[in-house]
Coordinates of C-alpha atoms in Angstrom, one line a residue:
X1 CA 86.8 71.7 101.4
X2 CA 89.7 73.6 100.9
X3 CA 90.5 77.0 101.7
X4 CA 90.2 80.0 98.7
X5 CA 93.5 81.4 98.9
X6 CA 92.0 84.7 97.4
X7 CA 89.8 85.3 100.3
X8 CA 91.4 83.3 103.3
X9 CA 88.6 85.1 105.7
X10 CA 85.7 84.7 103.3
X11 CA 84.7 87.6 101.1
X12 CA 83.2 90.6 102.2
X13 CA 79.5 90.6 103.7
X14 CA 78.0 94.1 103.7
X15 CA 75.9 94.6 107.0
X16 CA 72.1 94.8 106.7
X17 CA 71.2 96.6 109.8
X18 CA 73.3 99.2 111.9
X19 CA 75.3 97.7 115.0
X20 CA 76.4 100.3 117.5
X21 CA 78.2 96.9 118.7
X22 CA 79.7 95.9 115.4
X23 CA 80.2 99.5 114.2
X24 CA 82.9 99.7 117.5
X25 CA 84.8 96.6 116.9
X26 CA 85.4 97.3 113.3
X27 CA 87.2 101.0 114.6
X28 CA 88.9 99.4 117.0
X29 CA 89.8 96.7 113.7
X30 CA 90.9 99.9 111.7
X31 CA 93.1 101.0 115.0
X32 CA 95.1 98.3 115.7
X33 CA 95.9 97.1 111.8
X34 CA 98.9 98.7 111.5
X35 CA 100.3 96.3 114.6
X36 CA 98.3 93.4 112.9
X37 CA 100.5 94.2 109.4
X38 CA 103.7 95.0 111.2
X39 CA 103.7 91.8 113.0
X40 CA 102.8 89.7 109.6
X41 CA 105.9 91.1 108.2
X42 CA 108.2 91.1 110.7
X43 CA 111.8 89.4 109.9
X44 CA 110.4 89.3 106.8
X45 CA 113.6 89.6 104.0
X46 CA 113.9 91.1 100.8
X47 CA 113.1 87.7 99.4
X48 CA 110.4 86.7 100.9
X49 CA 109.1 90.7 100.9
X50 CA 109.2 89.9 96.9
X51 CA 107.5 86.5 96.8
X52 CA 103.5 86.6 95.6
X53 CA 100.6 85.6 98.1
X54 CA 99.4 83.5 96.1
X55 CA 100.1 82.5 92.0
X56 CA 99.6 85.6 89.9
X57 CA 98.8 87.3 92.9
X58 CA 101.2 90.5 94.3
X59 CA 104.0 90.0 96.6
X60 CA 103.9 90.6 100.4
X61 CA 105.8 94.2 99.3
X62 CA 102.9 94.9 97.0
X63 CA 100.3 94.0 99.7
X64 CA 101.6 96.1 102.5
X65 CA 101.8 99.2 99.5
X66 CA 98.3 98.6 98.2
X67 CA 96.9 99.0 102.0
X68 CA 98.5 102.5 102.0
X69 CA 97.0 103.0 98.8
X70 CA 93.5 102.2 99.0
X71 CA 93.4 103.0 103.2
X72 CA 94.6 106.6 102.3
X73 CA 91.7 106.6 99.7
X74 CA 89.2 105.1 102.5
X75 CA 90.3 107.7 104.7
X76 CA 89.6 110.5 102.3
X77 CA 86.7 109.0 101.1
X78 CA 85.3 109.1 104.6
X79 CA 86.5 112.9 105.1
X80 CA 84.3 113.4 101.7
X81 CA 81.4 111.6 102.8
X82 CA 80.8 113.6 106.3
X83 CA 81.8 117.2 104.8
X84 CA 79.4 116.9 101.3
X85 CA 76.4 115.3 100.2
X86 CA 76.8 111.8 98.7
X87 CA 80.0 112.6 96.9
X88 CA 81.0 110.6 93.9
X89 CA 84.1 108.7 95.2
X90 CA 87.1 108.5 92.2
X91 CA 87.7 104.7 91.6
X92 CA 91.6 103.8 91.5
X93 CA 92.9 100.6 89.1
X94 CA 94.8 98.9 92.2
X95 CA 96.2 96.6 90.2
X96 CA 98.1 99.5 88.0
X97 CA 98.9 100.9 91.3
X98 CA 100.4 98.0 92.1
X99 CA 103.2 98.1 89.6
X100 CA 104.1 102.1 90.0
X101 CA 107.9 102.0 90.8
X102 CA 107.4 102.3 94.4
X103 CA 104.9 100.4 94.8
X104 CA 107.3 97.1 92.9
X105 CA 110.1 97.7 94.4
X106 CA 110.6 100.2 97.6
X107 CA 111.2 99.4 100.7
X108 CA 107.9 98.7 102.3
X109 CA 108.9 100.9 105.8
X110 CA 107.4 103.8 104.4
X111 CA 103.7 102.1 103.6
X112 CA 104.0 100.7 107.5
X113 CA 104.6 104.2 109.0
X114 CA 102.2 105.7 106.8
X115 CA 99.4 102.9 107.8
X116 CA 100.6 103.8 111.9
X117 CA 99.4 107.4 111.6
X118 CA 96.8 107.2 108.8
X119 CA 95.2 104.2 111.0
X120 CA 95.3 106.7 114.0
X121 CA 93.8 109.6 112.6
X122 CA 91.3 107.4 110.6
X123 CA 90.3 105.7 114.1
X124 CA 89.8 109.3 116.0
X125 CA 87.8 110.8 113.3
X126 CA 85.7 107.6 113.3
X127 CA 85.3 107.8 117.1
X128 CA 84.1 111.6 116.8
X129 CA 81.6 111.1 114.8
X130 CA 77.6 110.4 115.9
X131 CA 76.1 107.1 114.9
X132 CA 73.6 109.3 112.6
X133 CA 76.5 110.4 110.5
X134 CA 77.3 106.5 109.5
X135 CA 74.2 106.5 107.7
X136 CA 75.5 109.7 105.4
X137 CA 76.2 108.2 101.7
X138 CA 78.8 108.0 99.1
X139 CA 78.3 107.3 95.5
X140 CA 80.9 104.7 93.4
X141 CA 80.7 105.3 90.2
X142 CA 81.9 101.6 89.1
X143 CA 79.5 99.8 91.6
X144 CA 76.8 102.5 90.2
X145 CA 75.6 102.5 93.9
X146 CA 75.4 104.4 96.9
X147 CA 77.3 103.3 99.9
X148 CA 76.9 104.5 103.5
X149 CA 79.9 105.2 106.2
X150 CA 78.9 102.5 108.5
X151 CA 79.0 99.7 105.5
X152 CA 82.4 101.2 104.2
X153 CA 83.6 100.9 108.1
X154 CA 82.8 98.1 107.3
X155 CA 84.7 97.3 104.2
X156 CA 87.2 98.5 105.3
X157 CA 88.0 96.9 108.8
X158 CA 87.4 93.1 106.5
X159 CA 90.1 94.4 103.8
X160 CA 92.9 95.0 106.4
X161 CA 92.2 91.6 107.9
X162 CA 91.9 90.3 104.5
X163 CA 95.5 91.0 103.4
X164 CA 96.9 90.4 106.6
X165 CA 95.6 86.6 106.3
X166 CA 97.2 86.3 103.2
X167 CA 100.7 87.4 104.3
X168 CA 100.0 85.1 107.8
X169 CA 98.6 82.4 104.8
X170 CA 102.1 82.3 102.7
X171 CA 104.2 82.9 106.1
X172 CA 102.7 79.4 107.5
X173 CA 103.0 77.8 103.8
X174 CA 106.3 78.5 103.3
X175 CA 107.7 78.1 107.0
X176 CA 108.9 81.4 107.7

């Protein structure tokens, strides 16, 4: 059985019952990405930055952007969900994202120092709060569902993994 290239560590499983165990290992997952994606794309060139995961899929450039994209929207939707009652999160088209200008074509240096101190604050807050407080909701509009903190914790600690196996993925199929 071969592996899906699209989801190299299987796709997301959403928790059934809280962890205090599981809950810590995915904020210490959240704190130490940034190392895990600067390592994946270290000695990486402009080439290779520009070459897709996977067919039809972004390049590695695009991958490291979209991580800044959607974990700067994690972290906000996190800051929402302890300071209001279920808030309604505001989807984003990640794929449009993906082709913005700087998204396509900027130097992806920016994304990685942004990830180092958005992962750090992200971690802290996470580590401040009470294990009652991962229980507090969001509502997606798109999924029409409501989503506690602990599963987006979650969700979120698989996605950085995610994407960093499919830059490790290409990096071992190409031989770089």
């Amino acid at each position: 059985m071969s592996m899906d290239i699209r989801y190299p560590i299987g796709k997301f499983v959403q928790p059934e019952i809280f962890v205090q165990e599981d809950l810590k290992n995915w904020i210490d997952d959240i704190k130490i990405f940034p190392k895990q994606l600067q390592e994946a794309v270290d000695g990486l060139d402009t080439e290779q930055l520009n070459t897709p995961y996977r067919e039809g899929g972004w390049t590695v450039a695009q991958v490291v952007h979209h991580l800044a994209d959607a974990h700067m929207n994690a972290f906000i939707r996190t800051k929402l969900v302890i300071t209001e009652d279920l808030p309604t999160v505001k989807p984003f088209e990640e794929n449009d994202w993906a082709e913005t200008a700087e998204a396509s074509s900027f130097p992806i240096e920016a994304s990685l120092k942004l990830l180092e101190g958005l992962h750090e604050r992200w971690g802290a807050l996470l580590e401040s709060l009470e294990p009652e407080q991962f229980q507090r909701k969001l509502y997606h509009p798109i999924l029409k569902t409501a989503m506690n903190l602990y599963t987006c914790v979650a969700m979120y600690a698989w996605h950085g993994k995610h994407h960093v196996a499919h830059i490790k993925h290409l990096r071992a199929q190409k031989g770089w």
